Each structure stands twice: as C-alpha cells, then as structure tokens.
Coordinates of C-alpha atoms and ligand atoms in Angstrom, one line a residue:
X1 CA 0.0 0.0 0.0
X2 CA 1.2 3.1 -0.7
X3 CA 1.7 5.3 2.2
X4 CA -0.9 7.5 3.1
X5 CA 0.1 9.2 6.0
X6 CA 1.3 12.4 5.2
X7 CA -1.6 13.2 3.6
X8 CA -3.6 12.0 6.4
X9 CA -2.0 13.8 8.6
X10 CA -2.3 17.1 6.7
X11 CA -6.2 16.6 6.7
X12 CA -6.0 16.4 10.5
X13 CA -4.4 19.2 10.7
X14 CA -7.1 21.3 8.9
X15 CA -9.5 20.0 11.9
X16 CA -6.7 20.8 14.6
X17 CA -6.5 24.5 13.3
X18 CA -9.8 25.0 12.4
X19 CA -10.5 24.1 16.2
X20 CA -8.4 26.4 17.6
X21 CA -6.0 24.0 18.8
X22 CA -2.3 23.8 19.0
X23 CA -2.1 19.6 18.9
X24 CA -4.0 17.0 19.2
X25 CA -3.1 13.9 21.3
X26 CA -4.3 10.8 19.3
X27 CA -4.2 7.7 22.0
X28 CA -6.6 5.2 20.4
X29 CA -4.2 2.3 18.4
X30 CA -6.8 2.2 15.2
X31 CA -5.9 6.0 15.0
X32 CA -2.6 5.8 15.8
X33 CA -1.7 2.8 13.2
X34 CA -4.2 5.2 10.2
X35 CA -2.3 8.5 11.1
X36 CA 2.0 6.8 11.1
X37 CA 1.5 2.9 10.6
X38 CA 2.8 2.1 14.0
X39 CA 1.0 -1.1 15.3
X40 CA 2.4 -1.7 18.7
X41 CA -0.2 -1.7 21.8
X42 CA 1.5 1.2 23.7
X43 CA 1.4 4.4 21.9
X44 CA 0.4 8.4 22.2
X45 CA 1.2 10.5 18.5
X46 CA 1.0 13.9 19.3
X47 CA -0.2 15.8 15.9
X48 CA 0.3 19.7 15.9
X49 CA -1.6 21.9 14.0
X50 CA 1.0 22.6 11.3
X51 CA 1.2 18.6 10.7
X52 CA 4.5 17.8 12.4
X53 CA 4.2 14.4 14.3
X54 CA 5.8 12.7 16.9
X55 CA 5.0 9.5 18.5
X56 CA 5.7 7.6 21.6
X57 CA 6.6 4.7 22.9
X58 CA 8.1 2.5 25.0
X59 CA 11.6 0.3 24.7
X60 CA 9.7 -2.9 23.5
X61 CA 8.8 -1.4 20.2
X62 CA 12.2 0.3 19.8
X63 CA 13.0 -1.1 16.7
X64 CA 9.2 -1.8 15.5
X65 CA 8.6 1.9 15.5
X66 CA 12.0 2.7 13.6
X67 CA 10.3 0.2 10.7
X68 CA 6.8 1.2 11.4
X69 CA 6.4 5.4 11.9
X70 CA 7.0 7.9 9.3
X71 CA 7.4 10.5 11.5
X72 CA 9.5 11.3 14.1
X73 CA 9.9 8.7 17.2
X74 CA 11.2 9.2 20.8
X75 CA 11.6 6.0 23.3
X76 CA 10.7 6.4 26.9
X77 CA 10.9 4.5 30.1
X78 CA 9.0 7.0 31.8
X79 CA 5.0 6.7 31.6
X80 CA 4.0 8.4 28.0
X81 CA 1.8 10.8 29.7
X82 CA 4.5 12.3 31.8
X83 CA 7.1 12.4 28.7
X84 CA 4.2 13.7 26.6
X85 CA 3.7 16.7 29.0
X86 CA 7.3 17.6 29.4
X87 CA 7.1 17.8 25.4
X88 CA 4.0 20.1 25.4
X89 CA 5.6 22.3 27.7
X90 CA 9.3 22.2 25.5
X91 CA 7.1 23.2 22.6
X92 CA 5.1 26.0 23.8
X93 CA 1.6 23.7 23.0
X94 CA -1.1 25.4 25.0
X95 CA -4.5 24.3 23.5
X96 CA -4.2 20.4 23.3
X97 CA -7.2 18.4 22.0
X98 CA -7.2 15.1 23.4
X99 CA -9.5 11.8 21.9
X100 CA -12.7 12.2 24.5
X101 CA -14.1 8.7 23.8
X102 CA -10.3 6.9 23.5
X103 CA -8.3 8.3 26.5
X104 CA -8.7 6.6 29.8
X105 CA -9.7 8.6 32.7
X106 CA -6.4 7.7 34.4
X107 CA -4.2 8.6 31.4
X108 CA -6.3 12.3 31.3
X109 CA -5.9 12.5 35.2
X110 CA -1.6 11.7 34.9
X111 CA -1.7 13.6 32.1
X112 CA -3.5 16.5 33.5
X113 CA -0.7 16.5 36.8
X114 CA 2.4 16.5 34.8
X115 CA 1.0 19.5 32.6
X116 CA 2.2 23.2 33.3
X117 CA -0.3 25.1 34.3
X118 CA -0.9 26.9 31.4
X119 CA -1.8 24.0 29.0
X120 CA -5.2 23.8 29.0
X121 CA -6.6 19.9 27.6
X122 CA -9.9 20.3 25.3
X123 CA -11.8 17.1 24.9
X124 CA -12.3 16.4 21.1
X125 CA -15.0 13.9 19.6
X126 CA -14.1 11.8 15.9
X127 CA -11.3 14.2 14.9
X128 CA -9.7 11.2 13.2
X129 CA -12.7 8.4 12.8
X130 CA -14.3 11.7 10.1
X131 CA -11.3 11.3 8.6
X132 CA -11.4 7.0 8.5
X133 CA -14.9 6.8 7.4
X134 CA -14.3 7.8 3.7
X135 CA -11.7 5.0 2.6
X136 CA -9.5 5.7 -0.5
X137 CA -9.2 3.0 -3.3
X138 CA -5.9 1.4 -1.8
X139 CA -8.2 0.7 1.5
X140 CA -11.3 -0.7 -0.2
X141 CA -8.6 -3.1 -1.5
X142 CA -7.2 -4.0 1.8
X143 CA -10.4 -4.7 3.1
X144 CA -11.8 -6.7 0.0
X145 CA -8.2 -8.9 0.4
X146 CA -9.4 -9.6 4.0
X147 CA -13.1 -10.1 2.8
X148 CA -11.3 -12.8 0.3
X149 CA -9.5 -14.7 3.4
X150 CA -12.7 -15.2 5.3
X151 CA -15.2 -15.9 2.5
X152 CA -12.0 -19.2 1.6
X153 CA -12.0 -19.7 5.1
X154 CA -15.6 -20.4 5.6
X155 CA -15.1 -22.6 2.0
X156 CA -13.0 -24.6 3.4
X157 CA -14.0 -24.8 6.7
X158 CA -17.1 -25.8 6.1
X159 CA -15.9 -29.0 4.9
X160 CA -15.2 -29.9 8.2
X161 CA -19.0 -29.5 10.1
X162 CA -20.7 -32.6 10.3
X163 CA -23.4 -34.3 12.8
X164 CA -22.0 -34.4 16.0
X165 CA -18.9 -31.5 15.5
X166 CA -19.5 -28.7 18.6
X167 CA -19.4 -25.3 17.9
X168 CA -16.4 -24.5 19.4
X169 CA -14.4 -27.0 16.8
X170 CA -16.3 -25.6 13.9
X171 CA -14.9 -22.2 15.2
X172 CA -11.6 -23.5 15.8
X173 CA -11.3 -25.2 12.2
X174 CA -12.2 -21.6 10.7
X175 CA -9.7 -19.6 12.8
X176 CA -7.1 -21.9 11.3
X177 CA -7.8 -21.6 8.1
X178 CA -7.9 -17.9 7.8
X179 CA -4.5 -18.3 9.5
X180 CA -3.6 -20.6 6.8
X181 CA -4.7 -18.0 4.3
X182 CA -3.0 -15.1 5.0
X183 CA -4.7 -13.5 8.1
X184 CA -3.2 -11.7 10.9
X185 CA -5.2 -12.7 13.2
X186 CA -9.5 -12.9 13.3
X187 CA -11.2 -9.5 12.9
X188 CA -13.3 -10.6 15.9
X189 CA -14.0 -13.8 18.1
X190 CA -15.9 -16.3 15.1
X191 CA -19.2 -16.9 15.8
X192 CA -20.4 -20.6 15.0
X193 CA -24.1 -21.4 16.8
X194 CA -26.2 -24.2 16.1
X195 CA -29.7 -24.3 16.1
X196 CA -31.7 -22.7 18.9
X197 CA -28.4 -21.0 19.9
X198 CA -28.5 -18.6 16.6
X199 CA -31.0 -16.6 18.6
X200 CA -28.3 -14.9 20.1
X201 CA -26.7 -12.2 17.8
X202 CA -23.1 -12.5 19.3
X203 CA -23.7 -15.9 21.4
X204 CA -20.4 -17.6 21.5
X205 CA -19.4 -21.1 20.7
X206 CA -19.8 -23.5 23.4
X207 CA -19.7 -27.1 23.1
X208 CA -23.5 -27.6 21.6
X209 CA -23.1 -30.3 19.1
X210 CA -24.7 -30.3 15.5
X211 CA -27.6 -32.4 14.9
X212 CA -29.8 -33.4 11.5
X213 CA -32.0 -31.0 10.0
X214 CA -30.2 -27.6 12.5
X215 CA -29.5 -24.6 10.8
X216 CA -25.7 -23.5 11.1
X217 CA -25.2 -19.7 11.6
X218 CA -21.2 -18.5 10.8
X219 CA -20.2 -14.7 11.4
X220 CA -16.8 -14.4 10.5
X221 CA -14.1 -11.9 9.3
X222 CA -10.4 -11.3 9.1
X223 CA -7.4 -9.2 9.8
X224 CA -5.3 -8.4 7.2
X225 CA -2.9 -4.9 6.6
X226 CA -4.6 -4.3 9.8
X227 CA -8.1 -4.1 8.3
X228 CA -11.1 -6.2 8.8
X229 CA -13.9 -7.7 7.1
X230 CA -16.8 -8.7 8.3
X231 CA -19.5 -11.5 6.8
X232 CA -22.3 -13.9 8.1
X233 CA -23.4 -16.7 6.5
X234 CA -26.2 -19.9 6.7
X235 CA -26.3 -23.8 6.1
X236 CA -28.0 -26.1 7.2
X237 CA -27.0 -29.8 8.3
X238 CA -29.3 -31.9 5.8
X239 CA -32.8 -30.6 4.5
X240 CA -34.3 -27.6 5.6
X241 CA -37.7 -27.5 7.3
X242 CA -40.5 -25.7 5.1
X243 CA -40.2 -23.0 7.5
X244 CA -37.0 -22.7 7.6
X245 CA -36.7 -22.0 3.7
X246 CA -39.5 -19.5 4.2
X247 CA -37.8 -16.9 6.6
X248 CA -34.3 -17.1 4.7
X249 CA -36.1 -16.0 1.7
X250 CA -37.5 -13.1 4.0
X251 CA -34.1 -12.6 5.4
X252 CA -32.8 -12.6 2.0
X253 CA -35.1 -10.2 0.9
X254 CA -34.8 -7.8 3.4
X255 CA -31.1 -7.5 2.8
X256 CA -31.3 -7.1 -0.5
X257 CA -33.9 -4.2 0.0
X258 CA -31.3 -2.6 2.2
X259 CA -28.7 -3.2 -0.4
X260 CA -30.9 -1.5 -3.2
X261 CA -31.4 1.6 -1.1
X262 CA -27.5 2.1 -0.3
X263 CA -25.9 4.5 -2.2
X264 CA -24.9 8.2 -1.8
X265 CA -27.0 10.9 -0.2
X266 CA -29.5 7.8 2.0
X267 CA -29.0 8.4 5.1
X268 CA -28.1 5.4 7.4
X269 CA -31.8 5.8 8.1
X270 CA -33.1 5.2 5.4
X271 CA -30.9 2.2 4.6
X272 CA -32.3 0.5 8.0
X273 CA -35.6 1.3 7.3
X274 CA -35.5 -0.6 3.9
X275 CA -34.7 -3.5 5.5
X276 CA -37.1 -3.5 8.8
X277 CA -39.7 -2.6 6.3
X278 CA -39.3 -5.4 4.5
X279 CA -39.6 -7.5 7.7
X280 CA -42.7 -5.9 8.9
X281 CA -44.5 -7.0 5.7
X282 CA -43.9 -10.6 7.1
X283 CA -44.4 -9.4 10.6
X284 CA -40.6 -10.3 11.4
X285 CA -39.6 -6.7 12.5
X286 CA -40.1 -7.3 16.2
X287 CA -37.8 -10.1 15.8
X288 CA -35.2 -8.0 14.3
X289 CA -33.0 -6.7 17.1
X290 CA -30.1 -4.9 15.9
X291 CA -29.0 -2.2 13.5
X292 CA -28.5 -3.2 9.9
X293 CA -25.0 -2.5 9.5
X294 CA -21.7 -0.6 10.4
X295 CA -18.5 0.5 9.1
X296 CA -15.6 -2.0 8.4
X297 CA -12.2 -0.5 8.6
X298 CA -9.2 -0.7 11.0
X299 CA -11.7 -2.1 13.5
X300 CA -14.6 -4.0 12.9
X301 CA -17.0 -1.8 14.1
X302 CA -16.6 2.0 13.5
X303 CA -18.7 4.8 11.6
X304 CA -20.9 5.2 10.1
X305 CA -24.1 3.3 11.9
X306 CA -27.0 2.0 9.6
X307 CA -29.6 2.0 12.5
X308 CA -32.7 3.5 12.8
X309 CA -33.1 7.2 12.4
X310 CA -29.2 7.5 11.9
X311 CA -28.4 11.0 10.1
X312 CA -25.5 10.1 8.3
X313 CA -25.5 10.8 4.9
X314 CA -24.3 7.8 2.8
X315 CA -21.0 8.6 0.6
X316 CA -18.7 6.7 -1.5
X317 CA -15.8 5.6 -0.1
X318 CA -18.2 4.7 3.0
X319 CA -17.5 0.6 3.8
X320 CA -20.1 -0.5 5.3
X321 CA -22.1 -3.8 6.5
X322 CA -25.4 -5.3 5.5
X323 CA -26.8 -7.8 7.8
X324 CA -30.3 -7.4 8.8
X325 CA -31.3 -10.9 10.5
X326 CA -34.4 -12.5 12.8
X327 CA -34.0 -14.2 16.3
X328 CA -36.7 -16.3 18.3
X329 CA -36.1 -17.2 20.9
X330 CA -36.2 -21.1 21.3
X331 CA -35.9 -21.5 17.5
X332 CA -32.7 -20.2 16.3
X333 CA -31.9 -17.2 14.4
X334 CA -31.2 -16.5 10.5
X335 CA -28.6 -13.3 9.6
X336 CA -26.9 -12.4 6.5
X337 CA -24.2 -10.4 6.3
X338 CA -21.8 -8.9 3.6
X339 CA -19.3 -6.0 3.2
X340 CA -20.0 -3.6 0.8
X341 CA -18.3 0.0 -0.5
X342 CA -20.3 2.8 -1.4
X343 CA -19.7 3.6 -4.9
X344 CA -20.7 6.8 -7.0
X345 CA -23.8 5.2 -7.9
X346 CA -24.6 2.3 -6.0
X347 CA -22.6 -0.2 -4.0
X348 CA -20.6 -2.7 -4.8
X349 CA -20.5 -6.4 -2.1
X350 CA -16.8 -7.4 -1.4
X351 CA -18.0 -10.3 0.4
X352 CA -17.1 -12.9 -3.1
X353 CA -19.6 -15.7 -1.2
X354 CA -22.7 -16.8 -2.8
X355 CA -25.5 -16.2 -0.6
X356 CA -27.5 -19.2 -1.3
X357 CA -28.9 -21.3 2.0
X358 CA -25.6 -23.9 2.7
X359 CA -26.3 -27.3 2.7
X360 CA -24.1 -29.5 4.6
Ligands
LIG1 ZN1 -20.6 -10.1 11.4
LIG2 ZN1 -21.2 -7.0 11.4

C-alpha cells in the first residue's frame, strides 16, 4: 500500500487548526496505526496543528517503530503521559485536543498533573474516525483482500461441520484456516451457533453439538494490513424445514432491500428502514433486534451506523455492512451479512460468497 500518512496527517491538521487547537493527542491504536503505521499496543502521536508528528513509545517497540512510523519517534521508560507533558511544555503547545471517547480517565488524570499550568486539555469527539470513514481505493482493497480470506475460510472450513462436531471445533477449524490464508489474526471472536443457539446475535461457541436438520449460523471476518472484514453466513446440516426455507427467503429479501437503497445521499436511516420494512410486511420486525449494518475499517466496528433514524449521509468511499437478520427465541436465528463500499452510484459487495442457504 502506498503510504498514506502524510496526507492524512495534513487533513487532521485542517480539523486541529480549524478548532483552535495547537495539537491534538491521538491515544486510540486504530488512529494511531491510520495516522504513522505504528501497530504496537503502547502508543500516544502527538499531531500539531502545522502537521508535524511525533509519536511515543516505549523500549519494547524500539526497533518496531523505527520500521513502522514515518514521522519522528522518541523511546521512553518513563510513563508516556509524563514524557508527553514535558514535550508540550518544551514546545510552547497550549491548547491540546485530546480523543474524549479513546483516553482513559487515568491517562487524562496523569496527564492533566504533569502538565504546566498553562496548558489547557480540550476534549475532542471523531477528529480522526471523520477522517477514517471515507476510505480511498488502496483501503477498499485492503479490506476486499481480507473479505477474500474469510469468505475461503468459511469454504474450506465448512468441509469440516458434520453431525456431531461442537461449535467451538467448527470455530476453531475456521480460525485456522484464515491463518492458513493469510490472516493476521480474526477481525473478531468467530461466531459458529447451532440451532436454537442462533438466537443470540453475538452468542459464542460452546460445546453444543450439531444435529440433523439444525441450521448452522457463521459470522466471520479477518485481519489483514490491519483491516477487517466482516460477513455472516447460513447452512443447514441436511434438509431444511419448510419453515426454515420461508424466513431465509424473507431474510434474503430484506437485505437485498437494504442493499438497493445504499448509495450516496441515503441516510443510514433510510438504509435501515428498507430493510425493517421489509420485515414488517412478514411481521418479522419485532424479531429484528439490531442495527442493519456498520462501518468496516481498522476495526470491525466503526462509523458510520446503519440504524434507525441515523443521520448520516451515505457517501462513497463509506465501507459498510449489511446484515439485517431475525431471532426467536427457542428456535434459532437466520442473519446475512456482507461487506459492501459505497460507490458513485450504488454499491458494490466485497463479500465474493454466494448467498444461497448452505447445505451441509
Ligand atoms: Zn458479522
Ligand atoms: Zn457486522
């Protein structure tokens, strides 16, 4: 990938300035990794308003950083709050944004004591997630290679689930594989859930074994280049029941009524209402307890939301989720899920599996 950075970090500077600000402390990883490339787990990147950078970390990722950053580094054995304050004060920095919903209370509050009085910290909401929700072309990539890991992951995988195999094994068998394929690691913990245990949205596998006739629900993504992907998929061990068939249709339907209504200037809104619309008809929307999608990007679950009454304006470059689904409790539960990027005029799915019912 070609490296984005300095331009991302000129675009954050036009929100530090236009703030008022003299920096900006970015302290969540996801931002971190989007604004230099460094990946470790301890990290602050102080941005100033003029674009200059400076991160910093600890002696463990001494060398990762060298190989990591493009901008400039400094190593510390001293807690970063504490160096980060002595550097504010070195630099005359007075009005210092700092990531409201990222920084820990205790980092603010040892950050706040080391400061000179004079430095005043001003909470700031999104300043870099506004900047992550529009992806460029090289990102859509990144996140359609790690759409193409899962989707041959739960291929292959799927080989593997027969009567009797627990969830947990199923789960195990597709961690592996998207391993195997290239993955850094799983976007998120897999969900496998058999039968009546599908009517939890984000149950987790347990050792429930698969019987005859249960429907198999998979949600399932990768990391790779540090972004995820994010897709859900159904079979079912045998033949489906009648009624079975009957709501995945409806299922199916709604999120391709969702899908049809993606595209620039919808508002997430309107998006979710296309697809609990097309529940209602069937009387399923009560059943339907979730938004219908989010953005995929760094993390698995960042801006923009496609729930109901969301404001945002759809745009393209947006990477988003579809994956309206029903849950009873006592039955199971049916979800479908794909990836998709907002294009000029439409969307386009990155998820490359077919969406027909599975059957095992
Ligand atoms: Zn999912
Ligand atoms: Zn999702």
């Amino acid at each position: 990938m070609r490296p984005e950075f300095p331009e991302r970090r000129k675009r954050l500077a036009q929100q530090i300035a236009s703030r008022k600000l003299d920096a900006l402390v970015v302290s969540a990883q996801a931002n971190i990794r989007y604004l230099c490339g460094f990946t470790g787990s301890n990290g602050l990147l102080l941005v100033r308003g003029d674009g200059w950078a400076l991160l910093l970390t600890d002696p463990r990722y001494e060398i990762q950083a060298q190989q990591e950053a493009d901008c400039l580094v400094r190593i510390t054995r001293k807690p970063l709050t504490r160096e980060l304050a002595a550097e504010l004060g070195r630099r005359r920095l007075r009005r210092v944004g700092f990531e409201a919903g990222r920084l820990t209370y205790a980092d603010y509050e040892s950050l706040k004591a080391a400061l000179r009085a004079r430095v005043q910290l001003k909470p700031v909401a999104d300043a870099v997630e506004s900047l992550r929700l529009l992806k460029s072309e090289a990102e859509v990539e990144a996140i359609g290679r790690s759409m193409a890991i899962a989707a041959a992951a739960f291929e292959k995988a799927m080989r593997a689930a027969r009567e009797g195999i627990r969830e947990a094994e199923l789960a195990a068998e597709l961690d592996y594989q998207m391993r195997l394929l290239g993955a850094e690691k799983p976007a998120f913990e897999t969900i496998v859930l058999f039968g009546e245990n599908a009517a939890l949205p984000h149950g987790k596998p347990g050792t429930r074994a698969l019987r005859p006739h249960e429907l198999v629900l998979v949600d399932i993504g990768a990391q790779r280049d540090g972004y995820a992907s994010d897709m859900t998929r159904m079979a079912v061990l045998g033949t489906p029941s009648e009624r079975v068939r009957r709501l995945y249709q409806i299922v199916l339907d709604a999120q391709q009524a969702a899908l049809d209504q993606l595209r620039p200037g919808v508002t997430g809104g309107m998006v979710d209402a296309a697809a609990r619309k097309a529940l209602e008809r069937h009387g399923l929307d009560q059943c339907f307890s979730h938004s219908t999608g989010h953005g995929v990007g760094l993390e698995v679950h960042e801006a923009p939301r496609l729930g109901k009454d969301d404001k945002t304006r759809i745009q393209p470059g947006m990477v988003v989720t579809v994956e309206p689904g029903i849950y009873i409790e006592g039955w199971g539960g049916i979800r479908i899920e794909d990836t998709v990027v907002v294009t000029s005029n439409g969307s386009r799915i990155l998820t490359p599996a077919g969406k027909e019912l599975l059957r095992l």
